[in-house]
């Protein structure tokens, strides 16, 4: 059986940075499931689908062919034949992803893809429902979190580094809103799996978090 490591947690907890490094150290593939939800959200935004209309989201999701491939070790998300990596990292797409992620049809479609990958490859997969729903038998499960103030500050610094002029209070309000939606949705909400190890990264370096997860695999 392939090695499966599940890392769940709220937005901005550092999941992708950590998961990438853990995957590299273990010679496994990093699977960013949030990017799949973002590609779906991008498709909805492109098609002006109303975020309040769950039937329209369900119907439109059937037209979205989302796959992932790897180039030089980097995950490329392909939406209807087009590489969308460069357009899915905005706050607008992130917020819409959280809305689309409430939709059961969207989730079932993407979960199928995630499970198929984990069955054939050693993976470090990050998301919201990996340990609780996608890979309930994962070898290691981690719930990675940090305070909302700390997560907002990290997002803020990333955007400043990209030359943007973000509003810290707005970022934190969006994060709290997104956490609430991700944690309270009916189907596969964000929560710590009973057998997951809780890591609060608020006062930890990336290296410390990575080492803590590697230690769990031994
Ligand atoms: O991790 P991220 O910010 O790229 O994720 C975007 C949104 O996708 C997030 O608000 C919730 C949703 N998501 C999810 O519901 N389940 C996952 N496994 C991954 C992401």
Tab-separated table of C-alpha atoms and ligand atoms in Angstrom:
chain	number	residue	atom	x	y	z
A	1	UNK	CA	0.000	0.000	0.000
A	2	UNK	CA	1.194	3.517	-0.712
A	3	UNK	CA	2.177	5.904	2.086
A	4	UNK	CA	-0.601	8.430	2.737
A	5	UNK	CA	-0.115	11.491	4.938
A	6	UNK	CA	-3.128	13.742	5.550
A	7	UNK	CA	-2.675	17.366	6.623
A	8	UNK	CA	-5.842	19.314	7.350
A	9	UNK	CA	-6.454	22.706	8.865
A	10	UNK	CA	-7.883	26.178	8.306
A	11	UNK	CA	-6.797	28.701	5.669
A	12	UNK	CA	-3.324	30.122	6.116
A	13	UNK	CA	-2.092	27.634	8.726
A	14	UNK	CA	0.942	26.866	6.558
A	15	UNK	CA	-0.319	23.520	5.255
A	16	UNK	CA	1.005	23.831	1.721
A	17	UNK	CA	4.464	25.096	2.700
A	18	UNK	CA	4.857	22.311	5.237
A	19	UNK	CA	3.270	19.570	3.126
A	20	UNK	CA	5.584	20.370	0.199
A	21	UNK	CA	8.662	20.038	2.407
A	22	UNK	CA	7.460	16.848	4.091
A	23	UNK	CA	6.718	15.340	0.651
A	24	UNK	CA	10.201	16.220	-0.575
A	25	UNK	CA	11.863	14.659	2.451
A	26	UNK	CA	9.810	11.469	2.151
A	27	UNK	CA	10.090	11.257	-1.624
A	28	UNK	CA	6.324	11.447	-1.926
A	29	UNK	CA	4.039	13.558	-4.114
A	30	UNK	CA	2.485	16.701	-2.669
A	31	UNK	CA	-1.226	16.948	-3.476
A	32	UNK	CA	-2.805	20.373	-2.922
A	33	UNK	CA	-6.542	19.629	-2.877
A	34	UNK	CA	-7.411	23.298	-2.248
A	35	UNK	CA	-6.058	24.029	-5.738
A	36	UNK	CA	-8.684	21.673	-7.177
A	37	UNK	CA	-11.485	23.553	-5.370
A	38	UNK	CA	-9.923	26.806	-6.540
A	39	UNK	CA	-9.927	25.593	-10.177
A	40	UNK	CA	-13.622	24.748	-9.804
A	41	UNK	CA	-14.273	28.201	-8.302
A	42	UNK	CA	-12.364	29.876	-11.119
A	43	UNK	CA	-14.544	28.020	-13.620
A	44	UNK	CA	-17.704	29.247	-11.817
A	45	UNK	CA	-16.450	32.844	-11.749
A	46	UNK	CA	-15.528	32.699	-15.437
A	47	UNK	CA	-19.046	31.515	-16.193
A	48	UNK	CA	-20.689	34.110	-13.906
A	49	UNK	CA	-22.391	31.419	-11.837
A	50	UNK	CA	-24.260	32.963	-8.889
A	51	UNK	CA	-22.614	31.837	-5.643
A	52	UNK	CA	-26.003	31.658	-3.906
A	53	UNK	CA	-27.368	29.210	-6.507
A	54	UNK	CA	-26.282	25.718	-5.458
A	55	UNK	CA	-28.239	24.026	-8.263
A	56	UNK	CA	-26.415	26.140	-10.837
A	57	UNK	CA	-23.083	25.244	-9.182
A	58	UNK	CA	-23.977	21.526	-9.279
A	59	UNK	CA	-25.012	21.691	-12.932
A	60	UNK	CA	-22.011	23.727	-14.054
A	61	UNK	CA	-19.548	21.524	-12.139
A	62	UNK	CA	-20.353	18.705	-14.576
A	63	UNK	CA	-18.729	20.746	-17.367
A	64	UNK	CA	-15.485	21.229	-15.457
A	65	UNK	CA	-12.866	18.636	-16.286
A	66	UNK	CA	-10.221	19.040	-13.586
A	67	UNK	CA	-7.056	16.953	-13.584
A	68	UNK	CA	-3.639	17.369	-12.119
A	69	UNK	CA	-0.227	16.596	-13.521
A	70	UNK	CA	3.323	17.080	-12.315
A	71	UNK	CA	6.078	19.013	-14.064
A	72	UNK	CA	9.511	19.182	-12.398
A	73	UNK	CA	7.864	18.042	-9.172
A	74	UNK	CA	5.310	20.891	-9.281
A	75	UNK	CA	1.569	20.225	-9.262
A	76	UNK	CA	-0.178	21.718	-12.290
A	77	UNK	CA	-3.973	22.010	-12.134
A	78	UNK	CA	-5.551	21.586	-15.536
A	79	UNK	CA	-9.072	22.899	-16.095
A	80	UNK	CA	-10.650	21.838	-19.392
A	81	UNK	CA	-7.201	21.473	-20.933
A	82	UNK	CA	-5.799	24.773	-19.613
A	83	UNK	CA	-3.108	25.191	-16.939
A	84	UNK	CA	-4.811	27.444	-14.345
A	85	UNK	CA	-2.016	27.578	-11.731
A	86	UNK	CA	-1.390	31.262	-12.463
A	87	UNK	CA	-4.972	32.449	-11.945
A	88	UNK	CA	-6.312	30.569	-8.905
A	89	UNK	CA	-4.313	32.188	-6.083
A	90	UNK	CA	-6.398	35.337	-5.627
A	91	UNK	CA	-8.526	36.106	-2.544
A	92	UNK	CA	-11.601	36.247	-4.822
A	93	UNK	CA	-11.003	32.688	-6.064
A	94	UNK	CA	-10.189	31.486	-2.518
A	95	UNK	CA	-13.458	32.830	-1.133
A	96	UNK	CA	-15.446	31.397	-4.051
A	97	UNK	CA	-13.648	28.045	-3.530
A	98	UNK	CA	-14.949	27.936	0.018
A	99	UNK	CA	-18.477	28.571	-1.309
A	100	UNK	CA	-18.177	25.863	-4.011
A	101	UNK	CA	-16.703	23.450	-1.472
A	102	UNK	CA	-20.038	23.403	0.368
A	103	UNK	CA	-21.596	21.758	-2.694
A	104	UNK	CA	-21.809	17.952	-2.458
A	105	UNK	CA	-21.574	17.341	-6.219
A	106	UNK	CA	-18.398	19.399	-6.394
A	107	UNK	CA	-16.905	17.522	-3.452
A	108	UNK	CA	-17.762	14.042	-4.731
A	109	UNK	CA	-16.190	14.811	-8.089
A	110	UNK	CA	-12.934	16.104	-6.606
A	111	UNK	CA	-12.706	13.479	-3.847
A	112	UNK	CA	-12.760	10.744	-6.502
A	113	UNK	CA	-9.702	12.279	-8.137
A	114	UNK	CA	-7.926	12.647	-4.772
A	115	UNK	CA	-8.555	9.040	-3.732
A	116	UNK	CA	-7.367	7.694	-7.088
A	117	UNK	CA	-4.073	9.572	-6.711
A	118	UNK	CA	-3.525	8.388	-3.134
A	119	UNK	CA	-4.192	4.773	-4.117
A	120	UNK	CA	-1.370	4.673	-6.632
A	121	UNK	CA	1.243	7.093	-5.240
A	122	UNK	CA	2.909	7.937	-1.930
A	123	UNK	CA	1.239	11.254	-1.130
A	124	UNK	CA	1.266	14.096	1.338
A	125	UNK	CA	-2.191	15.539	0.778
A	126	UNK	CA	-3.418	18.769	2.304
A	127	UNK	CA	-6.957	20.094	2.569
A	128	UNK	CA	-9.885	20.283	4.966
A	129	UNK	CA	-11.382	16.776	4.981
A	130	UNK	CA	-8.462	14.543	4.076
A	131	UNK	CA	-8.091	12.757	7.439
A	132	UNK	CA	-11.814	12.685	8.176
A	133	UNK	CA	-13.272	11.800	4.780
A	134	UNK	CA	-10.956	11.457	1.763
A	135	UNK	CA	-8.320	9.164	3.315
A	136	UNK	CA	-9.739	7.804	6.586
A	137	UNK	CA	-6.998	5.127	6.630
A	138	UNK	CA	-4.069	7.522	6.109
A	139	UNK	CA	-0.867	6.381	7.832
A	140	UNK	CA	-0.367	9.766	9.510
A	141	UNK	CA	-2.951	12.488	10.136
A	142	UNK	CA	-2.129	16.020	11.210
A	143	UNK	CA	-4.446	18.901	12.078
A	144	UNK	CA	-2.365	22.022	11.545
A	145	UNK	CA	-3.698	25.289	12.881
A	146	UNK	CA	-2.655	28.748	14.142
A	147	UNK	CA	-4.515	31.750	15.550
A	148	UNK	CA	-6.557	33.755	13.016
A	149	UNK	CA	-4.446	36.860	13.732
A	150	UNK	CA	-1.279	34.938	12.989
A	151	UNK	CA	-2.721	33.397	9.792
A	152	UNK	CA	-3.942	36.784	8.574
A	153	UNK	CA	-0.521	38.333	9.175
A	154	UNK	CA	1.156	35.552	7.154
A	155	UNK	CA	-1.250	36.121	4.200
A	156	UNK	CA	-0.707	39.870	4.528
A	157	UNK	CA	3.090	39.465	4.363
A	158	UNK	CA	2.802	37.167	1.297
A	159	UNK	CA	0.678	39.744	-0.541
A	160	UNK	CA	3.017	42.601	0.426
A	161	UNK	CA	5.944	40.559	-0.912
A	162	UNK	CA	4.042	40.301	-4.217
A	163	UNK	CA	3.832	44.117	-4.352
A	164	UNK	CA	0.146	44.334	-3.341
A	165	UNK	CA	-1.337	46.712	-0.739
A	166	UNK	CA	-3.589	44.452	1.332
A	167	UNK	CA	-5.862	45.401	4.229
A	168	UNK	CA	-4.931	43.281	7.284
A	169	UNK	CA	-8.306	43.659	9.035
A	170	UNK	CA	-10.160	42.609	5.858
A	171	UNK	CA	-7.898	39.570	5.422
A	172	UNK	CA	-8.558	38.453	9.003
A	173	UNK	CA	-12.320	39.004	8.609
A	174	UNK	CA	-12.289	36.919	5.383
A	175	UNK	CA	-10.290	34.165	7.118
A	176	UNK	CA	-12.774	34.007	10.015
A	177	UNK	CA	-15.650	33.930	7.547
A	178	UNK	CA	-14.015	31.185	5.485
A	179	UNK	CA	-13.184	29.092	8.596
A	180	UNK	CA	-16.783	29.362	9.705
A	181	UNK	CA	-18.136	28.218	6.324
A	182	UNK	CA	-15.563	25.391	6.037
A	183	UNK	CA	-16.271	24.166	9.597
A	184	UNK	CA	-20.056	24.353	9.581
A	185	UNK	CA	-20.942	22.968	6.152
A	186	UNK	CA	-23.080	19.865	6.224
A	187	UNK	CA	-20.964	17.548	4.087
A	188	UNK	CA	-17.351	16.735	5.094
A	189	UNK	CA	-16.710	19.883	7.178
A	190	UNK	CA	-13.286	20.938	8.405
A	191	UNK	CA	-12.610	19.287	11.748
A	192	UNK	CA	-9.825	17.462	13.485
A	193	UNK	CA	-10.006	13.695	12.903
A	194	UNK	CA	-10.154	11.782	16.190
A	195	UNK	CA	-6.861	10.082	15.342
A	196	UNK	CA	-5.089	13.231	14.069
A	197	UNK	CA	-2.224	14.944	15.892
A	198	UNK	CA	-2.911	18.615	16.610
A	199	UNK	CA	-0.074	21.020	15.783
A	200	UNK	CA	-0.500	24.735	16.510
A	201	UNK	CA	2.082	26.529	14.375
A	202	UNK	CA	1.450	30.029	15.846
A	203	UNK	CA	4.805	30.044	17.614
A	204	UNK	CA	6.683	27.419	15.589
A	205	UNK	CA	9.070	27.777	12.661
A	206	UNK	CA	8.445	25.926	9.391
A	207	UNK	CA	11.400	23.661	10.195
A	208	UNK	CA	9.962	22.778	13.622
A	209	UNK	CA	6.568	21.883	12.180
A	210	UNK	CA	8.157	19.834	9.400
A	211	UNK	CA	10.305	17.900	11.874
A	212	UNK	CA	7.316	17.236	14.117
A	213	UNK	CA	5.434	15.673	11.183
A	214	UNK	CA	8.416	13.651	9.966
A	215	UNK	CA	8.780	12.276	13.516
A	216	UNK	CA	5.186	11.022	13.335
A	217	UNK	CA	6.045	8.933	10.262
A	218	UNK	CA	8.825	7.001	12.050
B	1	LIG	O1	-6.469	25.642	1.022
B	1	LIG	P1	-7.088	26.658	0.077
B	1	LIG	O2	-7.194	28.042	0.649
B	1	LIG	O3	-6.418	26.650	-1.268
B	1	LIG	O4	-8.598	26.109	-0.145
B	1	LIG	C1	-9.587	26.857	-0.794
B	1	LIG	C2	-10.966	26.449	-0.287
B	1	LIG	O5	-11.251	25.125	-0.743
B	1	LIG	C3	-11.143	26.401	1.226
B	1	LIG	O6	-11.769	27.562	1.749
B	1	LIG	C4	-12.033	25.222	1.492
B	1	LIG	C5	-11.961	24.406	0.254
B	1	LIG	N1	-11.341	23.086	0.443
B	1	LIG	C6	-12.140	22.074	0.926
B	1	LIG	O7	-13.302	22.301	1.248
B	1	LIG	N2	-11.642	20.812	1.035
B	1	LIG	C7	-10.382	20.556	0.720
B	1	LIG	N3	-9.917	19.292	0.821
B	1	LIG	C8	-9.524	21.593	0.253
B	1	LIG	C9	-10.036	22.866	0.149
